[in-house]
JSON list of C-alpha atoms in Angstrom, two decimals:
[
{"chain": "A", "resi": 1, "resn": "UNK", "atom": "CA", "xyz": [63.88, 71.11, 81.83]},
{"chain": "A", "resi": 2, "resn": "UNK", "atom": "CA", "xyz": [64.77, 70.23, 85.40]},
{"chain": "A", "resi": 3, "resn": "UNK", "atom": "CA", "xyz": [62.27, 70.66, 88.23]},
{"chain": "A", "resi": 4, "resn": "UNK", "atom": "CA", "xyz": [63.22, 70.98, 91.88]},
{"chain": "A", "resi": 5, "resn": "UNK", "atom": "CA", "xyz": [60.93, 70.02, 94.74]},
{"chain": "A", "resi": 6, "resn": "UNK", "atom": "CA", "xyz": [62.27, 72.71, 97.06]},
{"chain": "A", "resi": 7, "resn": "UNK", "atom": "CA", "xyz": [65.06, 75.26, 97.60]},
{"chain": "A", "resi": 8, "resn": "UNK", "atom": "CA", "xyz": [67.30, 72.71, 99.35]},
{"chain": "A", "resi": 9, "resn": "UNK", "atom": "CA", "xyz": [67.26, 70.42, 96.31]},
{"chain": "A", "resi": 10, "resn": "UNK", "atom": "CA", "xyz": [68.06, 73.37, 94.03]},
{"chain": "A", "resi": 11, "resn": "UNK", "atom": "CA", "xyz": [71.04, 74.43, 96.18]},
{"chain": "A", "resi": 12, "resn": "UNK", "atom": "CA", "xyz": [72.23, 70.83, 96.60]},
{"chain": "A", "resi": 13, "resn": "UNK", "atom": "CA", "xyz": [71.97, 70.91, 100.40]},
{"chain": "A", "resi": 14, "resn": "UNK", "atom": "CA", "xyz": [71.61, 67.62, 102.25]},
{"chain": "A", "resi": 15, "resn": "UNK", "atom": "CA", "xyz": [68.36, 67.45, 104.19]},
{"chain": "A", "resi": 16, "resn": "UNK", "atom": "CA", "xyz": [69.71, 66.86, 107.71]},
{"chain": "A", "resi": 17, "resn": "UNK", "atom": "CA", "xyz": [73.12, 68.54, 107.54]},
{"chain": "A", "resi": 18, "resn": "UNK", "atom": "CA", "xyz": [72.35, 72.19, 106.79]},
{"chain": "A", "resi": 19, "resn": "UNK", "atom": "CA", "xyz": [69.87, 74.85, 107.76]},
{"chain": "A", "resi": 20, "resn": "UNK", "atom": "CA", "xyz": [69.05, 78.10, 106.01]},
{"chain": "A", "resi": 21, "resn": "UNK", "atom": "CA", "xyz": [69.58, 81.41, 107.80]},
{"chain": "A", "resi": 22, "resn": "UNK", "atom": "CA", "xyz": [68.19, 84.72, 106.60]},
{"chain": "A", "resi": 23, "resn": "UNK", "atom": "CA", "xyz": [70.74, 87.41, 107.49]},
{"chain": "A", "resi": 24, "resn": "UNK", "atom": "CA", "xyz": [69.24, 90.91, 107.53]},
{"chain": "A", "resi": 25, "resn": "UNK", "atom": "CA", "xyz": [70.59, 94.28, 108.69]},
{"chain": "A", "resi": 26, "resn": "UNK", "atom": "CA", "xyz": [68.75, 97.59, 108.91]},
{"chain": "A", "resi": 27, "resn": "UNK", "atom": "CA", "xyz": [71.41, 99.01, 106.59]},
{"chain": "A", "resi": 28, "resn": "UNK", "atom": "CA", "xyz": [71.21, 97.00, 103.37]},
{"chain": "A", "resi": 29, "resn": "UNK", "atom": "CA", "xyz": [74.38, 96.05, 101.52]},
{"chain": "A", "resi": 30, "resn": "UNK", "atom": "CA", "xyz": [76.49, 95.10, 104.56]},
{"chain": "A", "resi": 31, "resn": "UNK", "atom": "CA", "xyz": [79.13, 92.38, 104.04]},
{"chain": "A", "resi": 32, "resn": "UNK", "atom": "CA", "xyz": [78.48, 88.98, 105.62]},
{"chain": "A", "resi": 33, "resn": "UNK", "atom": "CA", "xyz": [81.45, 87.16, 107.18]},
{"chain": "A", "resi": 34, "resn": "UNK", "atom": "CA", "xyz": [81.05, 83.57, 108.38]},
{"chain": "A", "resi": 35, "resn": "UNK", "atom": "CA", "xyz": [83.53, 82.13, 110.89]},
{"chain": "A", "resi": 36, "resn": "UNK", "atom": "CA", "xyz": [85.98, 84.96, 110.18]},
{"chain": "A", "resi": 37, "resn": "UNK", "atom": "CA", "xyz": [85.97, 84.41, 106.42]},
{"chain": "A", "resi": 38, "resn": "UNK", "atom": "CA", "xyz": [84.61, 86.96, 103.97]},
{"chain": "A", "resi": 39, "resn": "UNK", "atom": "CA", "xyz": [81.83, 85.72, 101.73]},
{"chain": "A", "resi": 40, "resn": "UNK", "atom": "CA", "xyz": [80.55, 87.34, 98.56]},
{"chain": "A", "resi": 41, "resn": "UNK", "atom": "CA", "xyz": [77.19, 87.91, 100.25]},
{"chain": "A", "resi": 42, "resn": "UNK", "atom": "CA", "xyz": [75.62, 91.20, 101.31]},
{"chain": "A", "resi": 43, "resn": "UNK", "atom": "CA", "xyz": [72.51, 91.74, 103.39]},
{"chain": "A", "resi": 44, "resn": "UNK", "atom": "CA", "xyz": [69.75, 90.73, 103.04]},
{"chain": "A", "resi": 45, "resn": "UNK", "atom": "CA", "xyz": [70.79, 87.19, 102.07]},
{"chain": "A", "resi": 46, "resn": "UNK", "atom": "CA", "xyz": [69.73, 83.60, 102.71]},
{"chain": "A", "resi": 47, "resn": "UNK", "atom": "CA", "xyz": [72.83, 81.55, 103.62]},
{"chain": "A", "resi": 48, "resn": "UNK", "atom": "CA", "xyz": [73.32, 77.86, 104.34]},
{"chain": "A", "resi": 49, "resn": "UNK", "atom": "CA", "xyz": [74.80, 77.01, 107.76]},
{"chain": "A", "resi": 50, "resn": "UNK", "atom": "CA", "xyz": [75.68, 73.68, 109.38]},
{"chain": "A", "resi": 51, "resn": "UNK", "atom": "CA", "xyz": [72.82, 72.42, 111.53]},
{"chain": "A", "resi": 52, "resn": "UNK", "atom": "CA", "xyz": [73.34, 72.20, 115.33]},
{"chain": "A", "resi": 53, "resn": "UNK", "atom": "CA", "xyz": [76.76, 73.87, 115.06]},
{"chain": "A", "resi": 54, "resn": "UNK", "atom": "CA", "xyz": [77.66, 77.28, 116.46]},
{"chain": "A", "resi": 55, "resn": "UNK", "atom": "CA", "xyz": [78.65, 79.63, 113.65]},
{"chain": "A", "resi": 56, "resn": "UNK", "atom": "CA", "xyz": [80.13, 83.11, 114.06]},
{"chain": "A", "resi": 57, "resn": "UNK", "atom": "CA", "xyz": [78.38, 85.62, 111.79]},
{"chain": "A", "resi": 58, "resn": "UNK", "atom": "CA", "xyz": [79.82, 89.11, 111.43]},
{"chain": "A", "resi": 59, "resn": "UNK", "atom": "CA", "xyz": [78.08, 91.88, 109.52]},
{"chain": "A", "resi": 60, "resn": "UNK", "atom": "CA", "xyz": [80.32, 94.77, 108.34]},
{"chain": "A", "resi": 61, "resn": "UNK", "atom": "CA", "xyz": [79.57, 98.08, 106.65]},
{"chain": "A", "resi": 62, "resn": "UNK", "atom": "CA", "xyz": [81.78, 101.10, 106.02]},
{"chain": "A", "resi": 63, "resn": "UNK", "atom": "CA", "xyz": [81.34, 103.87, 108.63]},
{"chain": "A", "resi": 64, "resn": "UNK", "atom": "CA", "xyz": [79.53, 101.44, 110.99]},
{"chain": "A", "resi": 65, "resn": "UNK", "atom": "CA", "xyz": [80.71, 99.26, 113.86]},
{"chain": "A", "resi": 66, "resn": "UNK", "atom": "CA", "xyz": [80.92, 95.55, 113.08]},
{"chain": "A", "resi": 67, "resn": "UNK", "atom": "CA", "xyz": [78.17, 93.39, 114.56]},
{"chain": "A", "resi": 68, "resn": "UNK", "atom": "CA", "xyz": [79.04, 89.82, 115.57]},
{"chain": "A", "resi": 69, "resn": "UNK", "atom": "CA", "xyz": [76.76, 87.05, 116.79]},
{"chain": "A", "resi": 70, "resn": "UNK", "atom": "CA", "xyz": [77.02, 83.32, 117.32]},
{"chain": "A", "resi": 71, "resn": "UNK", "atom": "CA", "xyz": [74.16, 81.43, 115.67]},
{"chain": "A", "resi": 72, "resn": "UNK", "atom": "CA", "xyz": [73.20, 77.81, 116.32]},
{"chain": "A", "resi": 73, "resn": "UNK", "atom": "CA", "xyz": [70.02, 76.31, 114.96]},
{"chain": "A", "resi": 74, "resn": "UNK", "atom": "CA", "xyz": [68.45, 72.88, 114.84]},
{"chain": "A", "resi": 75, "resn": "UNK", "atom": "CA", "xyz": [65.59, 74.17, 112.68]},
{"chain": "A", "resi": 76, "resn": "UNK", "atom": "CA", "xyz": [65.45, 74.16, 108.90]},
{"chain": "A", "resi": 77, "resn": "UNK", "atom": "CA", "xyz": [65.09, 77.93, 108.69]},
{"chain": "A", "resi": 78, "resn": "UNK", "atom": "CA", "xyz": [66.36, 80.61, 111.07]},
{"chain": "A", "resi": 79, "resn": "UNK", "atom": "CA", "xyz": [66.53, 84.40, 111.04]},
{"chain": "A", "resi": 80, "resn": "UNK", "atom": "CA", "xyz": [69.28, 86.81, 112.14]},
{"chain": "A", "resi": 81, "resn": "UNK", "atom": "CA", "xyz": [68.59, 90.55, 112.25]},
{"chain": "A", "resi": 82, "resn": "UNK", "atom": "CA", "xyz": [70.87, 93.37, 113.42]},
{"chain": "A", "resi": 83, "resn": "UNK", "atom": "CA", "xyz": [71.07, 97.15, 113.40]},
{"chain": "A", "resi": 84, "resn": "UNK", "atom": "CA", "xyz": [74.60, 98.45, 112.80]},
{"chain": "A", "resi": 85, "resn": "UNK", "atom": "CA", "xyz": [75.74, 101.36, 114.95]},
{"chain": "A", "resi": 86, "resn": "UNK", "atom": "CA", "xyz": [77.09, 104.31, 112.97]},
{"chain": "A", "resi": 87, "resn": "UNK", "atom": "CA", "xyz": [80.59, 105.57, 113.79]},
{"chain": "A", "resi": 88, "resn": "UNK", "atom": "CA", "xyz": [80.39, 109.33, 114.36]},
{"chain": "A", "resi": 89, "resn": "UNK", "atom": "CA", "xyz": [82.42, 111.54, 112.05]},
{"chain": "A", "resi": 90, "resn": "UNK", "atom": "CA", "xyz": [85.21, 113.38, 113.83]},
{"chain": "A", "resi": 91, "resn": "UNK", "atom": "CA", "xyz": [87.08, 116.27, 112.22]},
{"chain": "A", "resi": 92, "resn": "UNK", "atom": "CA", "xyz": [90.69, 116.77, 113.25]},
{"chain": "A", "resi": 93, "resn": "UNK", "atom": "CA", "xyz": [92.00, 120.29, 112.88]},
{"chain": "A", "resi": 94, "resn": "UNK", "atom": "CA", "xyz": [95.58, 120.74, 111.48]},
{"chain": "A", "resi": 95, "resn": "UNK", "atom": "CA", "xyz": [96.52, 117.09, 112.08]},
{"chain": "A", "resi": 96, "resn": "UNK", "atom": "CA", "xyz": [96.57, 116.28, 108.38]},
{"chain": "A", "resi": 97, "resn": "UNK", "atom": "CA", "xyz": [98.92, 119.15, 107.53]},
{"chain": "A", "resi": 98, "resn": "UNK", "atom": "CA", "xyz": [101.41, 118.25, 110.27]},
{"chain": "A", "resi": 99, "resn": "UNK", "atom": "CA", "xyz": [101.57, 114.59, 109.32]},
{"chain": "A", "resi": 100, "resn": "UNK", "atom": "CA", "xyz": [101.83, 115.42, 105.60]},
{"chain": "A", "resi": 101, "resn": "UNK", "atom": "CA", "xyz": [104.86, 117.66, 106.20]},
{"chain": "A", "resi": 102, "resn": "UNK", "atom": "CA", "xyz": [106.86, 114.83, 107.81]}
]
């Protein structure tokens, strides 16, 4: 059986190169994008980020506006929280029938 001293050792993260960031949104299950690339993570999630480097974090959820922030941390653990704004539903009368007939 293998024992790990801490979470960094378990994840294989070098001590001085990375920091951990807890990404949380009020609406759970939002996709987490890092530097414009989709990850397989959804909120809430603890992600590893390069230390002392600005990273673009985007949180996306269907029927909500995307929320983007630039995060830079020199600490071992940081926290990012957002509340996604809901896109209002708008009904369009007769537009579907006209476009479907073309």
